[in-house]
Short mmCIF file of C-alpha atoms in Angstrom, two decimals:
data_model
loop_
_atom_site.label_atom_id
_atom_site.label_comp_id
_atom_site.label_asym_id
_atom_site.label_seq_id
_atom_site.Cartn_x
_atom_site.Cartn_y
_atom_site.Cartn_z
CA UNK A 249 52.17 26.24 47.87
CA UNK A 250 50.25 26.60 51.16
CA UNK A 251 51.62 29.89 53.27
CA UNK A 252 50.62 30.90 56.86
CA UNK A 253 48.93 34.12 57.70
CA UNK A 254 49.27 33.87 61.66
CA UNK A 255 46.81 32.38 64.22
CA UNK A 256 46.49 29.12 62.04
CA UNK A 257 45.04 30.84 58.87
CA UNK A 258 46.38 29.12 56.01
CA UNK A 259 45.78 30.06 51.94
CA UNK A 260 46.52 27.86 48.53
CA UNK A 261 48.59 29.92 46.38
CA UNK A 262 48.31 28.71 42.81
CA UNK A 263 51.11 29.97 41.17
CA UNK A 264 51.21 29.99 36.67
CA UNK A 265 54.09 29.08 35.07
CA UNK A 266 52.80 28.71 31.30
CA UNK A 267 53.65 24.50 31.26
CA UNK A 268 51.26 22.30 29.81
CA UNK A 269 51.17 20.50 32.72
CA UNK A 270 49.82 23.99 34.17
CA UNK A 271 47.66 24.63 31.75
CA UNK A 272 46.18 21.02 31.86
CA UNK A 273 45.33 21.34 35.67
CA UNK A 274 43.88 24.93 35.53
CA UNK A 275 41.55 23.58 32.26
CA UNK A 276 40.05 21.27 34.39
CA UNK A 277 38.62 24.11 36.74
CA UNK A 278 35.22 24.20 34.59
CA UNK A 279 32.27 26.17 36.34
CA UNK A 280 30.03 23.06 35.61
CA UNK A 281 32.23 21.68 38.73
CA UNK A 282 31.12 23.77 41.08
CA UNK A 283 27.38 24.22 40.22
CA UNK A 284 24.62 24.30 43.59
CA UNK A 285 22.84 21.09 43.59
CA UNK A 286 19.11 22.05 42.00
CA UNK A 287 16.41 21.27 44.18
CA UNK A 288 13.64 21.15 41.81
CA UNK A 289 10.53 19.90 42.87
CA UNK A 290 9.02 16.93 41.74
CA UNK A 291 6.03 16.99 39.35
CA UNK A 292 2.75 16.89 41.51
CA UNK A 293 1.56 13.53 41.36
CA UNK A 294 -2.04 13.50 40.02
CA UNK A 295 -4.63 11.28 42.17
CA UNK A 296 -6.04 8.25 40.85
CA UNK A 297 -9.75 10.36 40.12
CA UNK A 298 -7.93 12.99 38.24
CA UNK A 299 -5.91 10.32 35.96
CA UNK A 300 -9.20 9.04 35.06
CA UNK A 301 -10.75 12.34 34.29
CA UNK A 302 -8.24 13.20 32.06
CA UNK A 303 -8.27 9.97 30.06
CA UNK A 304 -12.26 10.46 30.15
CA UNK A 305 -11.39 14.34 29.01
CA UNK A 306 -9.04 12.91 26.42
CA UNK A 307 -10.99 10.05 24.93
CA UNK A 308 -14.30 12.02 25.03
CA UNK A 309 -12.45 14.77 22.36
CA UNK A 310 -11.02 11.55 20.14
CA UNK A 311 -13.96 9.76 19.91
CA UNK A 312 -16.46 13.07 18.95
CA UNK A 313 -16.03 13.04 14.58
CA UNK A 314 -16.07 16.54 12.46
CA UNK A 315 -18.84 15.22 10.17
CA UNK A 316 -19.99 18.47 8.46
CA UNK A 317 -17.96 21.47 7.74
CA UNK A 318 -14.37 22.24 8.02
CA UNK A 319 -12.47 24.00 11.38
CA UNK A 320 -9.36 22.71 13.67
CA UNK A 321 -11.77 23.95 16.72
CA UNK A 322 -12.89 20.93 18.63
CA UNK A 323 -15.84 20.34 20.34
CA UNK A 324 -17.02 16.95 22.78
CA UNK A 325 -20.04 14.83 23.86
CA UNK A 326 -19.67 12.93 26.94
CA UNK A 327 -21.05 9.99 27.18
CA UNK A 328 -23.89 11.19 29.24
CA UNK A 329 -25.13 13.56 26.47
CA UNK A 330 -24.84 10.45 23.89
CA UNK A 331 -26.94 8.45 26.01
CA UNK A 332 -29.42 11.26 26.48
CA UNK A 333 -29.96 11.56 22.56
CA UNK A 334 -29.68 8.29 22.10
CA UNK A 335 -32.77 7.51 24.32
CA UNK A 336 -34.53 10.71 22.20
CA UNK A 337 -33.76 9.12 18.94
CA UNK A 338 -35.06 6.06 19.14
CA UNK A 339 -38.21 7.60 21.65
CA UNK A 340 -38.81 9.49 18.22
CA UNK A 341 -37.61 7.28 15.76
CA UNK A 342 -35.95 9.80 13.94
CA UNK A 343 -32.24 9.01 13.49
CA UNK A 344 -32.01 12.77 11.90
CA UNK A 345 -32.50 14.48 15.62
CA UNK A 346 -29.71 16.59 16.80
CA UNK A 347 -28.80 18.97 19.33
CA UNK A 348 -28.40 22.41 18.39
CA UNK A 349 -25.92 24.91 19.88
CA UNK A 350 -26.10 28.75 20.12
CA UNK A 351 -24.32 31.61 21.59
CA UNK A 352 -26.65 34.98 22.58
CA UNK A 353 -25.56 38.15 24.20
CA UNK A 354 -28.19 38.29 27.10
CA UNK A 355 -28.39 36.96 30.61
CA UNK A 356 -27.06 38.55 33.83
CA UNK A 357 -23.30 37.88 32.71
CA UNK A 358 -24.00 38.94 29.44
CA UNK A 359 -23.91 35.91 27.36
CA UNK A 360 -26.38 32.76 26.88
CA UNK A 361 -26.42 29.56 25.78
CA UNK A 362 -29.51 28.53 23.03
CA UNK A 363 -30.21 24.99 23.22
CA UNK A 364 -32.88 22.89 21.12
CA UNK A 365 -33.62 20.00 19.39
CA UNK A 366 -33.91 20.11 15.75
CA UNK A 367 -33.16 17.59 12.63
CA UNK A 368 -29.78 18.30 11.22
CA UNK A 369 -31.14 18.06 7.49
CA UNK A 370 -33.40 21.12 8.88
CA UNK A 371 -30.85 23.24 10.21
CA UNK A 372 -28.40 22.29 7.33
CA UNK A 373 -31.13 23.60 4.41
CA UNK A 374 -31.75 26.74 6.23
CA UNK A 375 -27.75 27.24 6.32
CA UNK A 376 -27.94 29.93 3.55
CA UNK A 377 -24.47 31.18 5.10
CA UNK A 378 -22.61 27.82 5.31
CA UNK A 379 -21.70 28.52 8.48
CA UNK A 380 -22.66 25.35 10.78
CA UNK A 381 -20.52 22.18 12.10
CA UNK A 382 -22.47 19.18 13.24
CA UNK A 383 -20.18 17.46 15.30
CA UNK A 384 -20.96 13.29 16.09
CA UNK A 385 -20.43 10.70 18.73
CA UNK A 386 -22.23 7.62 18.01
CA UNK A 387 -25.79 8.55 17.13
CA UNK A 388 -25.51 11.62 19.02
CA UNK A 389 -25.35 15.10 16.83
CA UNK A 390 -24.49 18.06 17.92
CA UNK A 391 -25.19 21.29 15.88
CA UNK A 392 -23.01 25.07 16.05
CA UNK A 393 -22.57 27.89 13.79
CA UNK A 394 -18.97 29.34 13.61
CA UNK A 395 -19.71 32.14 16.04
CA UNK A 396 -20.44 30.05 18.86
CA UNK A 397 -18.09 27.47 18.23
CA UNK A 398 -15.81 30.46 18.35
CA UNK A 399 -16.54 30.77 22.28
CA UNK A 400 -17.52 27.23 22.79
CA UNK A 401 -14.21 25.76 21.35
CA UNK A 402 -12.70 23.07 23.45
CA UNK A 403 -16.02 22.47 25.78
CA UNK A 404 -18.05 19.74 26.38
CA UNK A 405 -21.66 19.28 25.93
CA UNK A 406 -22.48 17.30 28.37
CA UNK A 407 -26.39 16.32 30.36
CA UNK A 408 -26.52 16.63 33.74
CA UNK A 409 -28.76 15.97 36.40
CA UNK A 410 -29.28 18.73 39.39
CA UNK A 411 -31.56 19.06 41.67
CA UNK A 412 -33.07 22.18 39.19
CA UNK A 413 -33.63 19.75 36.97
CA UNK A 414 -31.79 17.34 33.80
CA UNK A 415 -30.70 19.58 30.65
CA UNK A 416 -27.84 19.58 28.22
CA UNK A 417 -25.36 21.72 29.20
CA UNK A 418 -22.03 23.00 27.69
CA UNK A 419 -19.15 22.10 30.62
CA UNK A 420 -15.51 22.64 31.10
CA UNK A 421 -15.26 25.52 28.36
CA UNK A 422 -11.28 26.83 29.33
CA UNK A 423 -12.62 30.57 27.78
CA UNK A 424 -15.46 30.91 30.32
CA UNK A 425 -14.49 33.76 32.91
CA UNK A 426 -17.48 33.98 34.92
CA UNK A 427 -21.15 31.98 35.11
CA UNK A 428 -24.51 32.44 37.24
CA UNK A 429 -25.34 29.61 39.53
CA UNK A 430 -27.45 28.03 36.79
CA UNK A 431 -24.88 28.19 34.31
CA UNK A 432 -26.96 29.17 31.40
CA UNK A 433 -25.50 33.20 31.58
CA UNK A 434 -21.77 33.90 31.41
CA UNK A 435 -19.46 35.89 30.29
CA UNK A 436 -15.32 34.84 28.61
CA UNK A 437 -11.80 35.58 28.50
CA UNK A 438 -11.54 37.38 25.08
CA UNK A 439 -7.65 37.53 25.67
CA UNK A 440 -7.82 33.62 26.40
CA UNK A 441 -9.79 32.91 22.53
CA UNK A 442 -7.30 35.41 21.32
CA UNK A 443 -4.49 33.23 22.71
CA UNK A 444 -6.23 30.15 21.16
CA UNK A 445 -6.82 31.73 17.88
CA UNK A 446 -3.08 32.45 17.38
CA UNK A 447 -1.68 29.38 18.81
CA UNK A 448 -4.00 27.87 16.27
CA UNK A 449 -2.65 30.54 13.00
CA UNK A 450 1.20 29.43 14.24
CA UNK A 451 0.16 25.33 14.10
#
């Protein structure tokens, strides 16, 4: 029944009576029907570059093989790094040549990184704590003891080219919190492996 207040105000009054017809019409007052339109945003869209650099990201992790030693932490080679000890292999004819990987407190941010090339039956005989992964990618081997893969997890070894110089380096590590300009001293995120090391106990 619509009443007047005076000075053309108006008001619905709904009135309850207890008939199903009642009841019917008041059921259909849901508050789904009078919900605010959501304005989410739409996902960012990502740019062709960064589509391709995480399919590169993506396919450099699938394609790099556990070959010695067990552990759910993942580490990559880039292409770049296989072609690098690809060229050393067969400059040296030894098919056994491998990269190996260490972690050393030391540096200006506290931390280094220890790379060398060595022979993987080598490193694997002086093992006496059974301790190191050799991770491959083609012919390229990449050597780490538990510690360091520990930090390293999830990074990239990778060979770049800079006006200091070429070198293998370890890229894109998501645990990394700060780095020198060279990026052979830094420091991590020991919340962030913490994170990682629990996400990886509840998997």
């Amino acid at each position: 029944m619509i009443r007047s207040l005076g000075r053309g105000i108006r008001y619905l009054s709904v009135r309850w009576n207890g008939t199903s017809s009642s009841a019917a019409a008041v059921s259909k007052l849901k508050a789904s029907g009078f919900s605010l339109p959501q304005n989410n945003p739409p996902p960012p869209q990502l740019t062709p570059e960064q589509t391709i650099q995480l399919q590169t990201d993506s396919a450099d992790f699938a394609i790099t093989k556990l070959v010695h030693g067990v552990t759910p932490k993942k580490l990559a080679i880039t292409e770049r790094a296989v072609s690098k000890l690809r060229l050393i292999i067969e400059t040296d004819k030894d098919p056994d040549s491998a990269l190996r990987i260490g972690v050393e407190s030391g540096g200006c941010h506290g931390f280094q990184y220890n790379l060398k090339l060595t022979q993987v039956a080598k490193e694997l005989a002086q093992d006496k704590d059974n301790d190191l992964y050799v991770f491959k990618r083609g012919p390229a081997q990449v050597i780490i003891d538990d510690s360091s893969l520990e930090i390293l997890q999830d990074s990239k070894v990778d060979y770049t080219k800079e006006l200091i110089g070429s070198q293998f380096k370890v890229v894109d590590s998501p645990y990394t919190s700060t780095s020198c300009g060279c990026g052979s001293s830094f420091d991590f995120d020991f919340d962030k492996l913490e994170e990682a090391k629990l996400a990886r106990g509840s998997s």
